[in-house]
């Protein structure tokens, strides 16, 4: 009798498994049991949803260091967004106050060189600066991301915070002119494609006063597409009236 019951039970289980297999179910989708008959919470009313949104909006803003030296130290420290990227950081350098150059991220080799825009990109930058009567030491150079992502692209999840940090960085440097290099840097001023800057740039009101801003393609792109250099030159030169190549 016991053997017959065991056989019937096993046959029933095998039959059920065969039925599910024929239906296309071949794996579990949850590790823990789920009560499929349990009642789910009703959707929030518009008022409740608005209250939740207000609570998120009321979250305290990130408090950032209010001096340039302290901010740079923080950007290179363990609380910076790039701290978990497992990539070497490259610090900003140069003289604040005149021209500030903001690139999107360190180039390959910058970490080994210990400075931004080294190698071929650096030589192109030096040529640009020489054409307008500037030098590398006389301008302030920084990057939107202090480390180079493994993918070579700044993820969308990081872009908004990095742009907010860059705006704070720019306000502390208080430059007269700002050169944005690379498409990602255009997000610093909430632009989508940089067209607002135009060939002659535009003026942006900062806490330290107005500054001229212009955007060009990434230096690595200009090296790969030499024909794009003319557009970059034409955007940079209006920074310095009367300068010619």
Tab-separated table of C-alpha atoms in Angstrom:
chain	number	residue	atom	x	y	z
A	1	UNK	CA	0.000	0.000	0.000
A	2	UNK	CA	2.772	2.437	0.972
A	3	UNK	CA	4.705	1.682	-2.215
A	4	UNK	CA	1.618	2.346	-4.331
A	5	UNK	CA	1.046	5.756	-2.642
A	6	UNK	CA	4.687	6.716	-3.117
A	7	UNK	CA	4.510	5.662	-6.755
A	8	UNK	CA	1.311	7.679	-7.312
A	9	UNK	CA	2.868	10.733	-5.621
A	10	UNK	CA	6.029	10.539	-7.727
A	11	UNK	CA	3.976	10.027	-10.883
A	12	UNK	CA	1.883	13.086	-10.050
A	13	UNK	CA	4.950	15.262	-9.443
A	14	UNK	CA	6.597	14.059	-12.672
A	15	UNK	CA	3.391	14.775	-14.593
A	16	UNK	CA	3.181	18.312	-13.172
A	17	UNK	CA	6.819	19.031	-14.027
A	18	UNK	CA	6.292	17.730	-17.549
A	19	UNK	CA	3.265	20.018	-17.955
A	20	UNK	CA	5.208	23.107	-16.828
A	21	UNK	CA	8.147	22.149	-19.050
A	22	UNK	CA	5.871	21.857	-22.092
A	23	UNK	CA	4.399	25.250	-21.179
A	24	UNK	CA	7.899	26.748	-21.433
A	25	UNK	CA	8.642	27.126	-17.716
A	26	UNK	CA	12.136	25.769	-17.183
A	27	UNK	CA	13.540	27.786	-14.284
A	28	UNK	CA	12.539	29.524	-11.069
A	29	UNK	CA	12.328	33.303	-11.240
A	30	UNK	CA	12.460	34.096	-7.524
A	31	UNK	CA	14.616	32.711	-4.740
A	32	UNK	CA	12.016	33.286	-2.010
A	33	UNK	CA	8.370	32.141	-1.896
A	34	UNK	CA	5.805	34.719	-2.937
A	35	UNK	CA	2.177	35.050	-1.866
A	36	UNK	CA	0.476	35.600	-5.202
A	37	UNK	CA	-2.897	36.106	-3.502
A	38	UNK	CA	-1.680	38.895	-1.207
A	39	UNK	CA	-3.220	42.310	-1.742
A	40	UNK	CA	-0.964	44.952	-3.236
A	41	UNK	CA	-0.871	48.515	-1.984
A	42	UNK	CA	-3.179	50.842	-3.908
A	43	UNK	CA	-1.539	53.486	-6.101
A	44	UNK	CA	-0.746	56.750	-4.407
A	45	UNK	CA	-3.155	59.611	-4.827
A	46	UNK	CA	-1.878	62.682	-6.723
A	47	UNK	CA	-1.560	64.544	-3.414
A	48	UNK	CA	0.488	61.733	-1.852
A	49	UNK	CA	2.710	61.472	-4.938
A	50	UNK	CA	3.281	65.237	-4.884
A	51	UNK	CA	4.145	65.122	-1.180
A	52	UNK	CA	6.702	62.368	-1.848
A	53	UNK	CA	8.236	64.413	-4.662
A	54	UNK	CA	8.438	67.465	-2.383
A	55	UNK	CA	10.201	65.376	0.251
A	56	UNK	CA	12.836	64.339	-2.289
A	57	UNK	CA	13.231	67.914	-3.496
A	58	UNK	CA	13.642	69.095	0.087
A	59	UNK	CA	16.651	66.815	0.634
A	60	UNK	CA	19.633	68.876	1.805
A	61	UNK	CA	21.978	70.021	-0.950
A	62	UNK	CA	25.521	68.693	-1.014
A	63	UNK	CA	27.772	71.003	0.988
A	64	UNK	CA	31.006	71.644	-0.907
A	65	UNK	CA	34.248	73.274	0.231
A	66	UNK	CA	34.173	77.029	-0.372
A	67	UNK	CA	37.836	77.616	-1.183
A	68	UNK	CA	39.671	76.441	-4.287
A	69	UNK	CA	42.416	74.550	-2.448
A	70	UNK	CA	39.943	72.777	-0.174
A	71	UNK	CA	37.656	71.916	-3.074
A	72	UNK	CA	40.482	70.468	-5.176
A	73	UNK	CA	41.621	68.370	-2.203
A	74	UNK	CA	38.052	67.101	-1.787
A	75	UNK	CA	37.732	66.309	-5.504
A	76	UNK	CA	40.799	64.101	-5.266
A	77	UNK	CA	39.730	62.431	-2.020
A	78	UNK	CA	37.624	59.423	-0.985
A	79	UNK	CA	34.267	61.241	-1.120
A	80	UNK	CA	34.546	62.308	-4.765
A	81	UNK	CA	32.371	60.568	-7.393
A	82	UNK	CA	35.410	58.983	-9.053
A	83	UNK	CA	36.685	57.397	-5.821
A	84	UNK	CA	35.047	54.080	-6.687
A	85	UNK	CA	36.184	53.956	-10.311
A	86	UNK	CA	39.448	52.182	-9.472
A	87	UNK	CA	41.315	54.564	-11.781
A	88	UNK	CA	44.101	57.078	-11.026
A	89	UNK	CA	43.009	60.690	-10.652
A	90	UNK	CA	44.692	63.637	-12.355
A	91	UNK	CA	44.614	66.970	-10.508
A	92	UNK	CA	43.890	70.381	-12.013
A	93	UNK	CA	46.845	72.699	-12.461
A	94	UNK	CA	47.805	76.173	-13.571
A	95	UNK	CA	47.045	79.780	-12.728
A	96	UNK	CA	43.453	80.749	-11.843
A	97	UNK	CA	41.833	84.019	-12.834
A	98	UNK	CA	42.428	84.425	-16.566
A	99	UNK	CA	41.658	81.563	-18.943
A	100	UNK	CA	40.269	78.305	-17.565
A	101	UNK	CA	40.226	75.168	-19.714
A	102	UNK	CA	37.774	72.439	-18.757
A	103	UNK	CA	38.145	69.112	-20.565
A	104	UNK	CA	35.841	66.137	-20.150
A	105	UNK	CA	38.296	63.597	-18.680
A	106	UNK	CA	41.996	62.783	-18.542
A	107	UNK	CA	43.447	61.474	-21.787
A	108	UNK	CA	45.147	58.089	-21.919
A	109	UNK	CA	48.620	58.611	-20.504
A	110	UNK	CA	47.709	61.692	-18.442
A	111	UNK	CA	47.848	59.728	-15.179
A	112	UNK	CA	51.382	58.536	-15.982
A	113	UNK	CA	52.418	62.060	-16.967
A	114	UNK	CA	50.828	63.509	-13.823
A	115	UNK	CA	48.992	66.271	-15.681
A	116	UNK	CA	45.981	66.836	-17.893
A	117	UNK	CA	46.245	67.002	-21.669
A	118	UNK	CA	49.682	65.462	-22.072
A	119	UNK	CA	51.140	63.666	-25.080
A	120	UNK	CA	49.779	64.494	-28.551
A	121	UNK	CA	46.736	66.243	-27.093
A	122	UNK	CA	49.028	68.382	-24.987
A	123	UNK	CA	51.116	69.402	-27.980
A	124	UNK	CA	47.951	70.430	-29.839
A	125	UNK	CA	46.805	72.423	-26.798
A	126	UNK	CA	50.193	74.128	-26.527
A	127	UNK	CA	49.960	75.157	-30.197
A	128	UNK	CA	46.489	76.604	-29.618
A	129	UNK	CA	47.626	78.513	-26.550
A	130	UNK	CA	50.725	79.854	-28.310
A	131	UNK	CA	48.520	81.140	-31.143
A	132	UNK	CA	46.601	83.335	-28.699
A	133	UNK	CA	49.627	84.406	-26.681
A	134	UNK	CA	49.069	82.090	-23.738
A	135	UNK	CA	51.090	79.290	-22.161
A	136	UNK	CA	50.188	76.127	-20.316
A	137	UNK	CA	51.485	77.516	-17.016
A	138	UNK	CA	49.490	80.722	-17.404
A	139	UNK	CA	46.051	79.090	-17.677
A	140	UNK	CA	44.060	76.925	-15.304
A	141	UNK	CA	43.387	73.374	-16.536
A	142	UNK	CA	40.787	71.056	-15.015
A	143	UNK	CA	38.578	68.145	-16.029
A	144	UNK	CA	34.916	67.317	-15.553
A	145	UNK	CA	35.912	63.843	-14.310
A	146	UNK	CA	39.216	63.659	-12.448
A	147	UNK	CA	39.710	60.030	-13.542
A	148	UNK	CA	39.262	58.330	-16.896
A	149	UNK	CA	36.386	55.801	-16.902
A	150	UNK	CA	37.249	52.310	-18.095
A	151	UNK	CA	34.771	52.753	-20.955
A	152	UNK	CA	36.246	56.115	-21.968
A	153	UNK	CA	32.764	57.635	-21.588
A	154	UNK	CA	31.180	59.420	-18.637
A	155	UNK	CA	28.064	57.482	-17.603
A	156	UNK	CA	24.779	59.321	-17.564
A	157	UNK	CA	24.322	58.536	-13.872
A	158	UNK	CA	27.504	60.484	-13.069
A	159	UNK	CA	27.139	63.325	-15.566
A	160	UNK	CA	24.676	65.471	-13.601
A	161	UNK	CA	26.691	65.426	-10.381
A	162	UNK	CA	29.983	66.009	-12.178
A	163	UNK	CA	28.450	68.995	-13.984
A	164	UNK	CA	27.248	70.428	-10.673
A	165	UNK	CA	30.721	70.005	-9.167
A	166	UNK	CA	32.290	71.616	-12.235
A	167	UNK	CA	30.041	74.674	-11.895
A	168	UNK	CA	31.213	75.046	-8.307
A	169	UNK	CA	34.813	74.606	-9.452
A	170	UNK	CA	34.414	77.324	-12.080
A	171	UNK	CA	32.875	79.706	-9.540
A	172	UNK	CA	35.883	79.238	-7.234
A	173	UNK	CA	38.391	79.772	-10.045
A	174	UNK	CA	36.407	82.840	-11.269
A	175	UNK	CA	38.016	82.940	-14.735
A	176	UNK	CA	37.532	85.732	-17.249
A	177	UNK	CA	37.270	83.162	-20.047
A	178	UNK	CA	36.298	79.509	-20.053
A	179	UNK	CA	37.167	77.056	-22.830
A	180	UNK	CA	35.106	73.856	-22.758
A	181	UNK	CA	36.745	70.891	-24.499
A	182	UNK	CA	34.667	67.807	-25.322
A	183	UNK	CA	30.927	67.315	-25.650
A	184	UNK	CA	30.404	66.220	-22.026
A	185	UNK	CA	31.614	69.575	-20.679
A	186	UNK	CA	28.752	71.404	-22.397
A	187	UNK	CA	26.431	69.938	-19.763
A	188	UNK	CA	28.081	72.180	-17.173
A	189	UNK	CA	25.783	74.978	-18.260
A	190	UNK	CA	22.816	72.726	-19.043
A	191	UNK	CA	23.269	72.836	-22.800
A	192	UNK	CA	22.575	69.815	-24.970
A	193	UNK	CA	24.735	70.360	-28.001
A	194	UNK	CA	26.808	73.472	-27.385
A	195	UNK	CA	25.095	75.426	-30.167
A	196	UNK	CA	24.277	78.197	-27.719
A	197	UNK	CA	27.963	79.074	-27.546
A	198	UNK	CA	28.215	79.634	-31.292
A	199	UNK	CA	31.418	80.480	-33.098
A	200	UNK	CA	32.095	83.506	-30.918
A	201	UNK	CA	31.026	81.975	-27.610
A	202	UNK	CA	28.734	83.711	-25.161
A	203	UNK	CA	28.791	85.528	-21.836
A	204	UNK	CA	27.666	83.677	-18.713
A	205	UNK	CA	26.972	85.375	-15.423
A	206	UNK	CA	28.855	83.730	-12.552
A	207	UNK	CA	29.057	84.696	-8.861
A	208	UNK	CA	32.450	86.269	-9.569
A	209	UNK	CA	31.136	88.229	-12.560
A	210	UNK	CA	30.610	87.632	-16.265
A	211	UNK	CA	32.890	85.337	-18.247
A	212	UNK	CA	33.161	84.426	-21.896
A	213	UNK	CA	32.541	80.768	-22.695
A	214	UNK	CA	33.269	78.837	-25.865
A	215	UNK	CA	33.152	75.103	-26.614
A	216	UNK	CA	35.190	72.970	-29.007
A	217	UNK	CA	35.487	69.267	-29.756
A	218	UNK	CA	37.710	67.008	-27.695
A	219	UNK	CA	41.394	67.263	-28.537
A	220	UNK	CA	41.528	63.539	-29.321
A	221	UNK	CA	38.760	64.087	-31.884
A	222	UNK	CA	40.631	66.992	-33.475
A	223	UNK	CA	43.688	64.776	-33.808
A	224	UNK	CA	41.625	62.065	-35.496
A	225	UNK	CA	39.729	64.541	-37.703
A	226	UNK	CA	42.183	67.293	-38.727
A	227	UNK	CA	39.509	68.959	-40.851
A	228	UNK	CA	37.661	69.853	-37.615
A	229	UNK	CA	40.600	71.954	-36.382
A	230	UNK	CA	39.512	74.961	-38.444
A	231	UNK	CA	36.210	75.136	-36.574
A	232	UNK	CA	38.038	74.946	-33.250
A	233	UNK	CA	40.427	77.758	-34.260
A	234	UNK	CA	37.543	79.952	-35.382
A	235	UNK	CA	35.832	79.512	-32.039
A	236	UNK	CA	38.917	80.145	-29.925
A	237	UNK	CA	40.316	83.202	-31.700
A	238	UNK	CA	37.385	85.552	-30.919
A	239	UNK	CA	38.455	85.179	-27.273
A	240	UNK	CA	41.394	87.374	-28.216
A	241	UNK	CA	40.444	90.140	-30.624
A	242	UNK	CA	43.106	91.037	-33.111
A	243	UNK	CA	44.864	87.688	-32.890
A	244	UNK	CA	45.577	85.916	-36.150
A	245	UNK	CA	47.228	82.645	-37.053
